[in-house]
PDB file of C-alpha atoms in Angstrom:
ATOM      1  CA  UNK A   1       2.325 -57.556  31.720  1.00  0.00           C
ATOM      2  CA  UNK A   2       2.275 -55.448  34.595  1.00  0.00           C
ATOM      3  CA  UNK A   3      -0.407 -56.558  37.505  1.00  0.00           C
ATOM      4  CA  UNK A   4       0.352 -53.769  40.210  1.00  0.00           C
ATOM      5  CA  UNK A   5       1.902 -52.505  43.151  1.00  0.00           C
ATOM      6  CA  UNK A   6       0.459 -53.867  45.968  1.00  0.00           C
ATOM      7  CA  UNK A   7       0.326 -53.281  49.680  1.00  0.00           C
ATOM      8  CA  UNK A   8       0.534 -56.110  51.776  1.00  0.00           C
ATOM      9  CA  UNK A   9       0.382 -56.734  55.835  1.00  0.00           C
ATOM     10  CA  UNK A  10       4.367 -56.796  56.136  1.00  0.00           C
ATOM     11  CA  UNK A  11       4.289 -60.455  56.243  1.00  0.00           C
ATOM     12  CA  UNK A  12       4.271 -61.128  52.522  1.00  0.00           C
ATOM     13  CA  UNK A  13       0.142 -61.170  52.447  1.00  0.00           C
ATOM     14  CA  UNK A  14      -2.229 -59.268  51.647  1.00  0.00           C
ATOM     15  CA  UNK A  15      -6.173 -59.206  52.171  1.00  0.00           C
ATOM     16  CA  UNK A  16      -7.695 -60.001  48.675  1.00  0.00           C
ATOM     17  CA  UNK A  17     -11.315 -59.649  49.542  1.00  0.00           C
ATOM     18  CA  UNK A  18     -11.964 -55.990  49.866  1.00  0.00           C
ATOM     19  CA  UNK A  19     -10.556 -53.012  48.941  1.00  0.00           C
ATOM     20  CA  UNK A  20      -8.942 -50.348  51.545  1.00  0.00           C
ATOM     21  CA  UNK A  21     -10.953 -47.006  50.457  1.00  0.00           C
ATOM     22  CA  UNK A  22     -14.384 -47.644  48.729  1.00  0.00           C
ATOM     23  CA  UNK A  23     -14.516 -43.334  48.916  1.00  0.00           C
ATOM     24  CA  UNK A  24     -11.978 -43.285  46.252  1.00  0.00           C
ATOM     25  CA  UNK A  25     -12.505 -46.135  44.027  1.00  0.00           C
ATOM     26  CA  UNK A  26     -12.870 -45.320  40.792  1.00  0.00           C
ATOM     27  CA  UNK A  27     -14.270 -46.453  37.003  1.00  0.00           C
ATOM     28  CA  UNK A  28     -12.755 -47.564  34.162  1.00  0.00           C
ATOM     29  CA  UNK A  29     -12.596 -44.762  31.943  1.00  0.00           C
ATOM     30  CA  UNK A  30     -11.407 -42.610  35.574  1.00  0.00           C
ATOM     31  CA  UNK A  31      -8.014 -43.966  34.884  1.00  0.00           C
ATOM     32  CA  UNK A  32      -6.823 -42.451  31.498  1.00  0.00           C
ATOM     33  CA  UNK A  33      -8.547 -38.967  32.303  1.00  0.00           C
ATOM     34  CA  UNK A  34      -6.901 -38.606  35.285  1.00  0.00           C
ATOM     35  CA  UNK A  35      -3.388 -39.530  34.259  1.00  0.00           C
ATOM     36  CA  UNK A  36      -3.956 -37.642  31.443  1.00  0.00           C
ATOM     37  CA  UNK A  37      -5.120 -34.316  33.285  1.00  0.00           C
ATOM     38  CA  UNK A  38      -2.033 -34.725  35.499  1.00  0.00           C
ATOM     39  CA  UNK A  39       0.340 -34.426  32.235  1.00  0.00           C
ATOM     40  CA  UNK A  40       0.844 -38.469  32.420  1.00  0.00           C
ATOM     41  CA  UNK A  41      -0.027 -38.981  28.382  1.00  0.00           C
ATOM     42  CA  UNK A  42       3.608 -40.658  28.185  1.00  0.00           C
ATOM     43  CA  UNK A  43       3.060 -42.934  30.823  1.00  0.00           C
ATOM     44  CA  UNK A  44      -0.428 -43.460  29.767  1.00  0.00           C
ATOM     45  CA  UNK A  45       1.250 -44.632  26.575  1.00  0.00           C
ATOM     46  CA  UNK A  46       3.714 -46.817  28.216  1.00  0.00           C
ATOM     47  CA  UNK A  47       0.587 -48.470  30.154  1.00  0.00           C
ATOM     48  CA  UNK A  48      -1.107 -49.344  26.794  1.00  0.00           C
ATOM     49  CA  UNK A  49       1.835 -51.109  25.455  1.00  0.00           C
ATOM     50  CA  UNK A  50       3.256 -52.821  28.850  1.00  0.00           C
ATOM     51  CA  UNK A  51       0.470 -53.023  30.994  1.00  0.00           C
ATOM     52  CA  UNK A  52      -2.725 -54.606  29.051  1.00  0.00           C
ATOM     53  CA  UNK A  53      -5.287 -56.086  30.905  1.00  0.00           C
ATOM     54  CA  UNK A  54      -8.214 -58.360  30.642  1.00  0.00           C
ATOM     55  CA  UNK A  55     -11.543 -58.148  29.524  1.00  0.00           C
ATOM     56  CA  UNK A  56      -9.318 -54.489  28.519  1.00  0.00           C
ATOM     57  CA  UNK A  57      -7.056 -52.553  29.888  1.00  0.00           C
ATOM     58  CA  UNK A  58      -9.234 -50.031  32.167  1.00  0.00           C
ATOM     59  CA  UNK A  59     -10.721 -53.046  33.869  1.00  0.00           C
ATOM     60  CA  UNK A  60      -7.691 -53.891  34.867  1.00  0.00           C
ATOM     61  CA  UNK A  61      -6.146 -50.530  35.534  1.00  0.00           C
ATOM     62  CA  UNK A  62      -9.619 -49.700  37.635  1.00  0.00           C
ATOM     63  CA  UNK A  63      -9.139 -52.698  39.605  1.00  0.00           C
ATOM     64  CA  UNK A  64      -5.619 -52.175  40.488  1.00  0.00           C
ATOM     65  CA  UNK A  65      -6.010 -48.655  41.726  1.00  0.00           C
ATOM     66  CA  UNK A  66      -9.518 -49.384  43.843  1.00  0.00           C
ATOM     67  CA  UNK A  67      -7.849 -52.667  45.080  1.00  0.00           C
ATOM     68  CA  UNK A  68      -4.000 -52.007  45.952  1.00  0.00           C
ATOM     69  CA  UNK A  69      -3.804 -48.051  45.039  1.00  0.00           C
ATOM     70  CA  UNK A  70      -6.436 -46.947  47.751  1.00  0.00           C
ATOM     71  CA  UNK A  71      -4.296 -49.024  50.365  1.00  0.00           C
ATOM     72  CA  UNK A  72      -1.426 -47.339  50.107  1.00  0.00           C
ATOM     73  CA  UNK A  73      -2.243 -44.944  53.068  1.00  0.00           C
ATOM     74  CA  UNK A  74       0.591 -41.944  51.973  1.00  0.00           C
ATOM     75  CA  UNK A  75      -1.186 -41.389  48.897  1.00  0.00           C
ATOM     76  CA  UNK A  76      -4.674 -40.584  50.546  1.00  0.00           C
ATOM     77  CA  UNK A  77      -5.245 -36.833  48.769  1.00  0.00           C
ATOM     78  CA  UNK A  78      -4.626 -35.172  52.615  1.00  0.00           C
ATOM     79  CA  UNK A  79      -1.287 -36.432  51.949  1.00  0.00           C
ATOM     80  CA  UNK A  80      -1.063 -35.079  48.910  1.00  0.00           C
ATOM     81  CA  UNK A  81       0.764 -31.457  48.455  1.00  0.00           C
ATOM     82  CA  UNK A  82      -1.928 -28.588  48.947  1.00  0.00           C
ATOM     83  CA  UNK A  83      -3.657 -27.509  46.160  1.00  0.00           C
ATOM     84  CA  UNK A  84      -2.999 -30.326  44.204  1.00  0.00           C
ATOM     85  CA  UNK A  85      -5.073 -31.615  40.834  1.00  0.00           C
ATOM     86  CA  UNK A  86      -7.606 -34.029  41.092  1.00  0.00           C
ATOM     87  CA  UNK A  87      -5.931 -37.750  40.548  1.00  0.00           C
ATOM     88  CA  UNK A  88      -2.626 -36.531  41.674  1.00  0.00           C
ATOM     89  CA  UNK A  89      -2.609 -39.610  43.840  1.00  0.00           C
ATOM     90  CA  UNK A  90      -3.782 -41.910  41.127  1.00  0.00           C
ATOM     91  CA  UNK A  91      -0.523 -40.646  38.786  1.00  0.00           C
ATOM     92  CA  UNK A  92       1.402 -41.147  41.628  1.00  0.00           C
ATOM     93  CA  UNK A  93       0.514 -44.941  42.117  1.00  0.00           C
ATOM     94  CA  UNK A  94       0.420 -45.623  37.837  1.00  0.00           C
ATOM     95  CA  UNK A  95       4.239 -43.661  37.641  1.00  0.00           C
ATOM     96  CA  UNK A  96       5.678 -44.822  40.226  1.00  0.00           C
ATOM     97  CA  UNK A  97       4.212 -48.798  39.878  1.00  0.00           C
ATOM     98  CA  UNK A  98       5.845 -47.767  35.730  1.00  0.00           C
ATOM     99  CA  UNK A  99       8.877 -46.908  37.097  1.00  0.00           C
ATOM    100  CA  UNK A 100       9.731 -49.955  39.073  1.00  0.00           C
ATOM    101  CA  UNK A 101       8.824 -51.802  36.287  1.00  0.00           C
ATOM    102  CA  UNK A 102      11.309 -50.374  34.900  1.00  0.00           C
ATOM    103  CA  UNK A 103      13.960 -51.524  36.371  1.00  0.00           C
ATOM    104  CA  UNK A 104      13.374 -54.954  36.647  1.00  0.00           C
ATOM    105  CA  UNK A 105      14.255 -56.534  33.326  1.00  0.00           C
ATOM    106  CA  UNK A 106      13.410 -60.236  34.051  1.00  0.00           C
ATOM    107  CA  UNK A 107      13.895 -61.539  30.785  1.00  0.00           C
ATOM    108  CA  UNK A 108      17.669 -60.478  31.295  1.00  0.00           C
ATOM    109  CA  UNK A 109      17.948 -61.504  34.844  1.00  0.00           C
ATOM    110  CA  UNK A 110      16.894 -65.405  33.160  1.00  0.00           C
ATOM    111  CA  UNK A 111      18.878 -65.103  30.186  1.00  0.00           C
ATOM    112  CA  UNK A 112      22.261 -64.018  32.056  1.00  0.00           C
ATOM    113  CA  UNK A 113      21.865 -67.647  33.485  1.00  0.00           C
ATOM    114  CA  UNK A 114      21.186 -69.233  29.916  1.00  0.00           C
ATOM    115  CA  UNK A 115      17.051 -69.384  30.706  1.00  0.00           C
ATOM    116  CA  UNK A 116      15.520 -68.223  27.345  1.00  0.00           C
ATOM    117  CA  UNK A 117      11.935 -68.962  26.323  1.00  0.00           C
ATOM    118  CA  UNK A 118      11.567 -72.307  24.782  1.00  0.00           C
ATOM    119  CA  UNK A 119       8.897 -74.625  23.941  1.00  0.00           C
ATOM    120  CA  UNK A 120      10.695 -78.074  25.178  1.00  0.00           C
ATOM    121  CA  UNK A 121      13.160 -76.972  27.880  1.00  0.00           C
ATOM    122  CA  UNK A 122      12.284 -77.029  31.680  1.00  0.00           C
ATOM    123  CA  UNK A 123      14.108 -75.947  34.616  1.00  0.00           C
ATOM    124  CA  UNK A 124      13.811 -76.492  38.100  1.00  0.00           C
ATOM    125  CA  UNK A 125      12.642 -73.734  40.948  1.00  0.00           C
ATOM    126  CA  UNK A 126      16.558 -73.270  41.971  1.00  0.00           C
ATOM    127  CA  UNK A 127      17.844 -72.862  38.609  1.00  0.00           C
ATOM    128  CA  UNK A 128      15.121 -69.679  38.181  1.00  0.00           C
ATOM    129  CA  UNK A 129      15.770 -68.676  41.522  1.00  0.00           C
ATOM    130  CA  UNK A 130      19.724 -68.740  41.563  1.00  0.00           C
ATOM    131  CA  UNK A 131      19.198 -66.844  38.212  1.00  0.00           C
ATOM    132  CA  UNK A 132      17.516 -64.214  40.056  1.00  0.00           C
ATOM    133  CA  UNK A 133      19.903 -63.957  42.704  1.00  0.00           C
ATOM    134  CA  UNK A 134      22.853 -63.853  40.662  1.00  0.00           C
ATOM    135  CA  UNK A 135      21.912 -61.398  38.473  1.00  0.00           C
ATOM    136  CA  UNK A 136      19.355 -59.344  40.481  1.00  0.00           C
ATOM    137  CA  UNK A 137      20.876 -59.994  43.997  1.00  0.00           C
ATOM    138  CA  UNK A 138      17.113 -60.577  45.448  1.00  0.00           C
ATOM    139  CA  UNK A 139      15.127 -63.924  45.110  1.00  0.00           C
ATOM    140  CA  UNK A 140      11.019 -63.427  44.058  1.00  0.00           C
ATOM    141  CA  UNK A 141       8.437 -65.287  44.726  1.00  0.00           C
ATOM    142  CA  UNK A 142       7.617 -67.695  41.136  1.00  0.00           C
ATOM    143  CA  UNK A 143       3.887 -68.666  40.174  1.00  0.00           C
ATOM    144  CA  UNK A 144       2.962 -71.425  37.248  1.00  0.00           C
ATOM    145  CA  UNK A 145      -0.067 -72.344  35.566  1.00  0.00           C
ATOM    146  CA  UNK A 146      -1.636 -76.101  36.396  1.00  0.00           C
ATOM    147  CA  UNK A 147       1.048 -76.883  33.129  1.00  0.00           C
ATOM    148  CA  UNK A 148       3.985 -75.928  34.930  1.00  0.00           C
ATOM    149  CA  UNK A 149       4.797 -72.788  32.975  1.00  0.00           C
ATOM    150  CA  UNK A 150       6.066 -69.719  34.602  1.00  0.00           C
ATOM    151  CA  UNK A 151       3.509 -67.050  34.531  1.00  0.00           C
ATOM    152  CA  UNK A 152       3.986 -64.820  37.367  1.00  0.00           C
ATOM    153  CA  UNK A 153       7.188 -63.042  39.152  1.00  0.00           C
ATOM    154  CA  UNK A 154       6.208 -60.912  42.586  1.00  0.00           C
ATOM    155  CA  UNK A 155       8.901 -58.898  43.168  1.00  0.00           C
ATOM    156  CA  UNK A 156       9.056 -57.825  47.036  1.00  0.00           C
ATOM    157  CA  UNK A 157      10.573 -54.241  48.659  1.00  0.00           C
ATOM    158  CA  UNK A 158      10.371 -52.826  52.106  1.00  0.00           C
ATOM    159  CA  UNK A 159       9.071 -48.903  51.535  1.00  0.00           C
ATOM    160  CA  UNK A 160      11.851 -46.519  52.943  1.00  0.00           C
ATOM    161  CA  UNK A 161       9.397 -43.499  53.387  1.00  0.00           C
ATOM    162  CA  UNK A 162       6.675 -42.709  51.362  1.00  0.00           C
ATOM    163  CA  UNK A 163       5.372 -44.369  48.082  1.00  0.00           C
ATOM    164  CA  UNK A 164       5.580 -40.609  46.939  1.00  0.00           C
ATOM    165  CA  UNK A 165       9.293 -39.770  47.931  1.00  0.00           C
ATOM    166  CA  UNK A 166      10.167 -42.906  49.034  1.00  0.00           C
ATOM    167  CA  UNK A 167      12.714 -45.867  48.134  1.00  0.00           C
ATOM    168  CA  UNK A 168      11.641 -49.482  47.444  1.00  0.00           C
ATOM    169  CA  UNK A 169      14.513 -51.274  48.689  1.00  0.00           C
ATOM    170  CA  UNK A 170      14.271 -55.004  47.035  1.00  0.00           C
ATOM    171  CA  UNK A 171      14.091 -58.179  49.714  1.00  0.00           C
ATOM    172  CA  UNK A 172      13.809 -61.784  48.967  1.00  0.00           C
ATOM    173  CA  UNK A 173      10.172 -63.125  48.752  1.00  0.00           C
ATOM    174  CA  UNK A 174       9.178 -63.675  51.914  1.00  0.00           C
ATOM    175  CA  UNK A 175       8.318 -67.442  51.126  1.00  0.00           C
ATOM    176  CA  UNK A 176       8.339 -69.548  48.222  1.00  0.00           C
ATOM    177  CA  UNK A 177       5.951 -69.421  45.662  1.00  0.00           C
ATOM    178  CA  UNK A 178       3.187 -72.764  45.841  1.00  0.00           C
ATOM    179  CA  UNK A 179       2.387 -73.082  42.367  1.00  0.00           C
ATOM    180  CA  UNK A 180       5.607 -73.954  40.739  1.00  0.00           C
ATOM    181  CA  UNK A 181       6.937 -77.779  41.250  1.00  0.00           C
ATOM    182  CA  UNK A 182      10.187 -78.265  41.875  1.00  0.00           C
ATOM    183  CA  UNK A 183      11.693 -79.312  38.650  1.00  0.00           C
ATOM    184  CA  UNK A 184       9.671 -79.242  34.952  1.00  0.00           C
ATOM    185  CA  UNK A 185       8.823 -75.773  34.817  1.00  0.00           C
ATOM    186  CA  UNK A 186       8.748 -73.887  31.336  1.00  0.00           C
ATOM    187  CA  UNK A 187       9.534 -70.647  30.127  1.00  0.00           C
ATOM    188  CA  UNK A 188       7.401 -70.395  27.240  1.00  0.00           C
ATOM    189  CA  UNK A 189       7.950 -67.748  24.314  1.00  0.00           C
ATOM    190  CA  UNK A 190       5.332 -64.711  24.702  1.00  0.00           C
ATOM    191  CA  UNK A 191       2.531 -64.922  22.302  1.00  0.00           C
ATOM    192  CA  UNK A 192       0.332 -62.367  20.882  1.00  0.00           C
TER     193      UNK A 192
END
């Protein structure tokens, strides 16, 4: 699933304890109106399938906007064309944190190097990582559960102008994920 597009302190961290604007946080069922009043039913769609979330997906959605959405200082509504609709800024963050998504296909970056899911099979930190930077060109920064599985990829870009009209330009991961070991880490098969 999708987790977000986060802000961070251009050092690779990011302040996990509060949230940047508490004047434009927002509630759960905030998230589809708005995206749908700005035309975003598609993406809004997209988000159902790709991006569920836990206890449901507006909990999560809610909490991505109020906590990484609201940081993102160039999509504060003043910066926002004039006369724009209400949640503009909120479609902006959901499309644009979609359309990076987008073109990232991890499961190909792995499989180009012969890393498919798999029950039994383990690979070490540099065989996932020389995957990624064969096939992607950047390395991310890899987080497993206390099992060793591989459960989370952070992809990292510098922002070349704004998050509206602006380019993520992929880096390497600042530093290396902690929660992987080096070697015995599986990629397991997605379940349901």
């Amino acid at each position: 699933t999708v987790h977000g597009l986060w802000a961070d302190e251009c050092d690779g961290t990011f302040d996990q304890t509060t949230f940047c604007d508490k004047s434009r946080e927002l509630s759960e069922p905030d998230i589809p109106n708005l995206l749908a009043a700005n035309g975003k039913q598609e993406l809004l769609d997209w988000m159902k399938e790709f991006w569920p979330g836990l206890p449901n997906n507006t909990y999560l959605w809610k909490n991505e906007w109020n906590k990484h959405g609201t940081c993102m200082s160039t999509l504060a509504p003043k910066c926002m064309p004039e006369g724009s609709p209400k949640g503009l800024d909120v479609a902006t963050y959901f499309q644009k944190t979609a359309d990076t998504f987008k073109t990232l296909p991890t499961y190909e970056f792995l499989a180009s190097a012969g890393i498919k899911p798999d029950r039994n099979k383990v690979y070490s930190i540099d065989e996932l990582e020389s995957a990624f930077k064969e096939k992607y060109g950047f390395i991310p920064s890899l987080g497993c559960n206390s099992s060793g599985a591989l459960t989370q990829i952070f992809y990292y870009f510098n922002l070349k102008g704004t998050i509206t009209d602006g380019t993520l330009v992929p880096i390497d991961a600042p530093a290396r994920g902690d929660s992987c070991k080096e070697t015995g880490i599986r990629y397991l098969p997605k379940t349901n």
